[in-house]
Amino acid sequence: MKTDILENMFKFYKESHPKCDSNFLILNKLDSLEIGDVFAIYGESIVNGLIIHVDEEAKIYEFIDLVSSPILGDFSIEIQVDSLFSNHLYITPLTFKLSDKQIKYCEKVYRLSESEMKNVLESFNKLKFYNFSGIRKKFLKYESERLEILEVWYLAEINKKIENHENCLYIESSILSDILNKNLNKSLQEELLVAAPTHIRKDRYMFIIESNKIEIILDDELVNKVAKIILFDEEIYSGQLPSYIELELPKDYVNISLAIVAENLRITLDQ
Amino acid sequence: MRIKRLLLKKEIGDEFYNEMKKLVATVVKHLNYSDLILDAFGNFEDGIEELANELVIHFIKKKEKFIELIDQYLSETNFSLETTDRRIYGYIKVVTENIIIDSLKREKTLAKDSSRLKMETLSLDNDELNGNKYERIFSIHLENLSENPIDELRADFIVDLFKSEFNTEQLCYFLYKKGYNKEILLQDKSDDAKYKIIQRTKEKLKMLVTKYDISPSELKISIQKFMSNVCEKICHNN
C-alpha cells in the first residue's frame, strides 16, 4: 500500500516550520497594515498572513494565516505573491491578531485587489466552518501551536484591557446551562469540538474562548446601542450593549467548540 | 555565513548550483516526490538539475533582498550566528519546496493525460447527511475541478485504499451506475442485491472520504484512476 503523501508533507512542514518563539526579526519597515495586505514575519519559521480586519482605534490587525504548503489541497485556495520565499500561499481557516506593537516585525509582500479579496473571503468563510479530519486536522492543530505565541501576546493585551474596563457584561453559567442542554446534541458537540478555533470574528463582534469562559468583544459602533443578545433563539440579555461580554461556561461545556456558539449567538439591535 | 558568501560572489557559480542541487534532492527525498519528478521530467537526474536551476534563478532574482534579510539578522545582537544560520537554512528549505511545487504544476504532464475517462458528475447526495462537509464533497461537478500534481500523488494512495477496502467489482458497478447510469458486471445479482450494494458502497465511500479528508479534486482523480486502471481491466477480462 502506498503511503499517504499528506503524511510526508506534514512531516516536512513540521521540520521546515518549527514552532515560533518570541524572537522575531525586527524590520521596522511599516507603520500600519491595511485590509488586503499580505505580510511576512521572520521568526523561528516564517509567518505569512492576509489582513482581513483592522480595528483603527484599538490598533488591532486580524489576519488569515497563509501557508506555502499545499497540504490543504483544493479545500483551500491559492494566492499568487512575489515574496522572497514563495510565489504562492494558501489560505487556512485560522485567524490570528497582531497589535500595533508587533507591526515592527512585518514586511509587506503583496496587496490583494478588491476582487481577489472578495474571492479569498468567500472561500475563507466556507473553510472556517469545515470540519477537517485526519492529517489535515493534525496539520491545523500544529499550525495553531506554531503561531501560539501571537495568540498569547494578543490575549495578554486583551485581558489587560478587560481588567481595566468597567463596561463589561457577565452572563452566568446557570443562564447558559439550560439553553445548551436543550439545544446541543452531545455527540454533535463532541464531533465539532476538535481543531476548533480559539477566536472567531463574526459581523461586528469577536468571540474568544478562554479556559472556562467566552469573551465577546463588540465593535465600537455597537457599544451603548439597545439590543437583544440571543443564543439558540433564546434571549439571554436585553438592554444597552457594553464593550465586552463574558459568558461563563457551565462545567459540562468548558470544551465547547467556539464555532457552535459563534454560529448560534446573535445580537439584534432594537429599532 | 556560507549562503551569503556564495551569493555575494560576482557570478553565482558551480558551488552555489551544487549546493542547491543537494538541497533539492534532500527536499524531494523527504517529501517522497520522486515519482512526480520522474513523471514530469522523464528522468530523475534531469528533474533535480532542472529544479536546482529554477532555485538558482529565484535567488539571482531576489539576491539583494535576500542579502538584506541576512544582514538584518546579523546586525541584531539578539540572534547568534547559529540561530541566524539555522533560520535562514530553514527558510531556504521552504523556498525549495515552493519552487518544486511550482515547477511540477507547470509541467502538468499528468493532468494532460488524455486517455483518462471523462465523467460529468458523480452525485452521491444523501438526504440523511446534510452537513457542510458532505454537501461539498458529494455534490461536486467533477469535470470543473482543477488538478495539481500533489492531488495526483494522493490519488495513488486513495486508489490503493479503494482496492483494500472495497470489493472491486462492486465499486466498479457503483461508479459506472452512478457516473454513467450504465450497468456493468454483477449480472448474476438481483435488483434488490444491487440496490443494497449501491447503498453500502455509498456509505463506505462517505466514511472513507471523511476519515481521510479526501478533497473533491483528490476524489475525482482517484475515481478516474480506479476506473481506468481497475474497472476497465475487469470488464475487459470478463
Short mmCIF file of C-alpha atoms in Angstrom, two decimals, chain B:
data_model
loop_
_atom_site.label_atom_id
_atom_site.label_comp_id
_atom_site.label_asym_id
_atom_site.label_seq_id
_atom_site.Cartn_x
_atom_site.Cartn_y
_atom_site.Cartn_z
CA MET B 1 27.83 32.77 6.58
CA ARG B 2 28.12 30.31 3.76
CA ILE B 3 24.98 31.13 1.75
CA LYS B 4 25.72 34.83 1.89
CA ARG B 5 29.31 34.28 0.80
CA LEU B 6 28.13 32.22 -2.15
CA LEU B 7 25.54 34.80 -3.12
CA LEU B 8 27.99 37.67 -2.87
CA LYS B 9 30.37 36.21 -5.42
CA LYS B 10 30.40 38.20 -8.63
CA GLU B 11 28.96 35.31 -10.53
CA ILE B 12 26.82 32.71 -8.91
CA GLY B 13 28.83 29.68 -9.92
CA ASP B 14 29.03 25.93 -9.70
CA GLU B 15 29.50 25.89 -5.96
CA PHE B 16 26.16 27.58 -5.36
CA TYR B 17 24.47 25.48 -8.03
CA ASN B 18 25.76 22.25 -6.47
CA GLU B 19 24.59 23.39 -3.06
CA MET B 20 21.11 23.98 -4.45
CA LYS B 21 21.14 20.63 -6.23
CA LYS B 22 21.89 18.88 -2.97
CA LEU B 23 19.12 20.79 -1.27
CA VAL B 24 16.57 19.96 -3.97
CA ALA B 25 17.49 16.27 -3.77
CA THR B 26 17.10 16.28 0.01
CA VAL B 27 13.72 18.01 -0.09
CA VAL B 28 12.44 15.72 -2.88
CA LYS B 29 13.51 12.71 -0.83
CA HIS B 30 11.84 13.99 2.34
CA LEU B 31 8.62 14.72 0.54
CA ASN B 32 8.73 11.47 -1.41
CA TYR B 33 8.18 13.33 -4.67
CA SER B 34 10.46 11.05 -6.74
CA ASP B 35 7.57 9.62 -8.79
CA LEU B 36 6.33 13.08 -9.57
CA ILE B 37 9.78 14.17 -10.71
CA LEU B 38 10.06 11.11 -12.94
CA ASP B 39 6.64 11.73 -14.47
CA ALA B 40 7.24 15.41 -15.03
CA PHE B 41 10.82 15.34 -16.31
CA GLY B 42 11.20 11.80 -17.65
CA ASN B 43 14.41 11.27 -15.74
CA PHE B 44 15.14 11.79 -12.07
CA GLU B 45 18.60 13.36 -12.50
CA ASP B 46 17.36 15.77 -15.19
CA GLY B 47 14.50 16.74 -12.92
CA ILE B 48 16.79 17.53 -10.00
CA GLU B 49 19.06 19.60 -12.26
CA GLU B 50 16.16 21.49 -13.74
CA LEU B 51 14.77 22.25 -10.29
CA ALA B 52 18.19 23.33 -8.99
CA ASN B 53 18.37 25.70 -11.95
CA GLU B 54 14.99 27.16 -11.06
CA LEU B 55 16.13 27.65 -7.50
CA VAL B 56 19.32 29.40 -8.57
CA ILE B 57 17.31 31.69 -10.85
CA HIS B 58 14.99 32.52 -7.95
CA PHE B 59 17.98 33.51 -5.80
CA ILE B 60 19.55 35.56 -8.59
CA LYS B 61 16.29 37.50 -8.96
CA LYS B 62 15.95 38.06 -5.23
CA LYS B 63 19.63 38.33 -4.39
CA GLU B 64 19.57 41.85 -2.99
CA LYS B 65 16.52 41.32 -0.82
CA PHE B 66 17.92 38.06 0.41
CA ILE B 67 21.24 39.60 1.43
CA GLU B 68 19.37 42.46 3.08
CA LEU B 69 17.47 39.95 5.22
CA ILE B 70 20.64 38.10 6.21
CA ASP B 71 22.34 41.41 7.10
CA GLN B 72 19.37 42.41 9.19
CA TYR B 73 19.73 39.18 11.12
CA LEU B 74 23.46 39.64 11.53
CA SER B 75 23.04 43.22 12.78
CA GLU B 76 20.69 42.22 15.58
CA THR B 77 22.50 41.24 18.72
CA ASN B 78 19.50 39.12 19.74
CA PHE B 79 20.43 36.46 17.26
CA SER B 80 23.53 34.34 17.44
CA LEU B 81 25.23 33.30 14.23
CA GLU B 82 24.00 29.80 14.87
CA THR B 83 20.35 30.93 15.16
CA THR B 84 20.68 33.04 12.01
CA ASP B 85 22.20 30.13 10.13
CA ARG B 86 19.53 27.70 11.28
CA ARG B 87 16.70 30.06 10.44
CA ILE B 88 17.99 31.07 7.01
CA TYR B 89 18.59 27.44 6.12
CA GLY B 90 15.03 26.64 7.25
CA TYR B 91 13.64 29.45 5.06
CA ILE B 92 15.62 28.16 2.09
CA LYS B 93 14.11 24.71 2.58
CA VAL B 94 10.68 26.32 2.36
CA VAL B 95 11.50 28.15 -0.86
CA THR B 96 12.92 24.92 -2.29
CA GLU B 97 9.65 23.11 -1.66
CA ASN B 98 7.76 26.01 -3.24
CA ILE B 99 9.92 26.03 -6.35
CA ILE B 100 9.45 22.28 -6.74
CA ILE B 101 5.67 22.58 -6.47
CA ASP B 102 5.55 25.48 -8.94
CA SER B 103 7.71 23.63 -11.46
CA LEU B 104 5.67 20.46 -11.19
CA LYS B 105 2.50 22.43 -11.71
CA ARG B 106 3.95 23.95 -14.85
CA GLU B 107 4.89 20.59 -16.26
CA LYS B 108 1.31 19.35 -15.91
CA THR B 109 2.08 16.21 -17.84
CA LEU B 110 -0.13 14.20 -15.57
CA ALA B 111 -3.12 16.48 -15.92
CA LYS B 112 -2.90 16.26 -19.70
CA ASP B 113 -3.32 12.52 -19.77
CA SER B 114 -5.91 12.32 -22.50
CA SER B 115 -6.57 8.64 -22.02
CA ARG B 116 -8.47 9.43 -18.84
CA LEU B 117 -12.10 8.71 -18.56
CA LYS B 118 -14.34 11.71 -18.59
CA MET B 119 -17.14 11.88 -16.14
CA GLU B 120 -19.54 14.75 -15.86
CA THR B 121 -20.88 14.43 -12.37
CA LEU B 122 -20.92 11.90 -9.67
CA SER B 123 -23.77 12.67 -7.39
CA LEU B 124 -23.64 10.88 -4.10
CA ASP B 125 -26.19 13.03 -2.38
CA ASN B 126 -27.78 11.58 0.67
CA ASP B 127 -30.72 13.21 2.34
CA GLU B 128 -29.76 11.92 5.73
CA LEU B 129 -26.48 13.74 5.80
CA ASN B 130 -26.79 17.41 5.21
CA GLY B 131 -23.59 18.56 6.85
CA ASN B 132 -21.43 21.12 5.16
CA LYS B 133 -18.78 18.56 4.51
CA TYR B 134 -20.98 16.09 2.69
CA GLU B 135 -22.61 18.70 0.53
CA ARG B 136 -19.26 19.92 -0.53
CA ILE B 137 -17.82 16.54 -1.33
CA PHE B 138 -20.79 14.82 -2.83
CA SER B 139 -22.41 17.47 -4.93
CA ILE B 140 -19.35 18.29 -6.91
CA HIS B 141 -19.12 18.67 -10.61
CA LEU B 142 -16.10 16.57 -11.16
CA GLU B 143 -15.15 17.96 -14.55
CA ASN B 144 -14.79 21.51 -13.31
CA LEU B 145 -12.11 20.92 -10.75
CA SER B 146 -8.55 21.94 -11.27
CA GLU B 147 -5.90 19.36 -10.73
CA ASN B 148 -2.49 19.74 -9.24
CA PRO B 149 0.35 17.27 -9.12
CA ILE B 150 0.09 16.77 -5.39
CA ASP B 151 -3.51 15.61 -5.78
CA GLU B 152 -2.22 13.02 -8.24
CA LEU B 153 0.15 11.61 -5.65
CA ARG B 154 -2.54 11.48 -3.02
CA ALA B 155 -4.83 9.78 -5.52
CA ASP B 156 -2.35 6.88 -5.84
CA PHE B 157 -2.72 6.30 -2.13
CA ILE B 158 -6.51 6.59 -2.33
CA VAL B 159 -6.71 4.08 -5.21
CA ASP B 160 -4.77 1.61 -3.06
CA LEU B 161 -7.16 2.35 -0.24
CA PHE B 162 -10.15 1.61 -2.52
CA LYS B 163 -8.56 -1.65 -3.57
CA SER B 164 -8.10 -2.79 0.01
CA GLU B 165 -11.38 -1.51 1.42
CA PHE B 166 -13.88 -2.43 -1.31
CA ASN B 167 -14.91 -5.42 -3.29
CA THR B 168 -13.50 -4.05 -6.57
CA GLU B 169 -16.31 -5.40 -8.77
CA GLN B 170 -18.90 -3.81 -6.52
CA LEU B 171 -17.12 -0.45 -6.51
CA CYS B 172 -16.81 -0.55 -10.30
CA TYR B 173 -20.52 -1.38 -10.59
CA PHE B 174 -21.33 1.55 -8.31
CA LEU B 175 -19.13 4.05 -10.15
CA TYR B 176 -20.47 3.18 -13.61
CA LYS B 177 -24.03 3.15 -12.35
CA LYS B 178 -23.70 6.49 -10.56
CA GLY B 179 -21.40 8.18 -13.03
CA TYR B 180 -22.83 6.99 -16.36
CA ASN B 181 -26.09 5.31 -15.39
CA LYS B 182 -24.59 2.25 -17.04
CA GLU B 183 -24.77 -1.30 -15.70
CA ILE B 184 -21.58 -3.31 -15.80
CA LEU B 185 -20.64 -6.57 -14.04
CA LEU B 186 -22.77 -8.23 -11.33
CA GLN B 187 -25.13 -9.70 -13.95
CA ASP B 188 -25.97 -12.60 -11.66
CA LYS B 189 -27.22 -10.33 -8.86
CA SER B 190 -30.87 -9.50 -8.30
CA ASP B 191 -32.10 -5.90 -8.40
CA ASP B 192 -32.53 -5.98 -4.67
CA ALA B 193 -28.95 -7.15 -4.13
CA LYS B 194 -27.65 -4.46 -6.50
CA TYR B 195 -29.61 -1.81 -4.63
CA LYS B 196 -28.06 -2.95 -1.36
CA ILE B 197 -24.58 -2.92 -2.91
CA ILE B 198 -25.12 0.67 -4.05
CA GLN B 199 -26.25 1.76 -0.61
CA ARG B 200 -23.39 0.00 1.17
CA THR B 201 -20.76 1.27 -1.26
CA LYS B 202 -22.05 4.82 -0.97
CA GLU B 203 -21.90 4.74 2.81
CA LYS B 204 -18.43 3.24 2.85
CA LEU B 205 -17.17 5.78 0.34
CA LYS B 206 -18.53 8.56 2.51
CA MET B 207 -16.89 7.08 5.54
CA LEU B 208 -13.50 6.94 3.79
CA VAL B 209 -13.86 10.46 2.41
CA THR B 210 -14.47 11.71 5.93
CA LYS B 211 -11.85 9.61 7.65
CA TYR B 212 -9.09 10.54 5.22
CA ASP B 213 -10.35 14.04 4.44
CA ILE B 214 -10.32 13.37 0.73
CA SER B 215 -10.76 16.63 -1.17
CA PRO B 216 -13.07 16.96 -4.21
CA SER B 217 -10.17 17.06 -6.63
CA GLU B 218 -8.43 14.09 -4.99
CA LEU B 219 -11.69 12.12 -5.15
CA LYS B 220 -12.14 12.97 -8.78
CA ILE B 221 -8.65 11.85 -9.79
CA SER B 222 -8.82 8.72 -7.64
CA ILE B 223 -12.11 7.65 -9.20
CA GLN B 224 -10.78 8.29 -12.69
CA LYS B 225 -7.65 6.28 -11.95
CA PHE B 226 -9.60 3.47 -10.34
CA MET B 227 -11.98 3.23 -13.27
CA SER B 228 -9.26 3.18 -15.89
CA ASN B 229 -6.74 1.01 -14.02
CA VAL B 230 -9.08 -1.41 -12.30
CA CYS B 231 -12.62 -1.38 -13.71
CA GLU B 232 -11.65 -1.30 -17.37
CA LYS B 233 -9.37 -4.29 -16.86
CA ILE B 234 -12.06 -6.28 -15.06
CA CYS B 235 -14.57 -5.52 -17.82
CA HIS B 236 -12.05 -6.48 -20.47
CA ASN B 237 -11.31 -9.83 -18.83
CA ASN B 238 -14.98 -10.71 -18.41
#
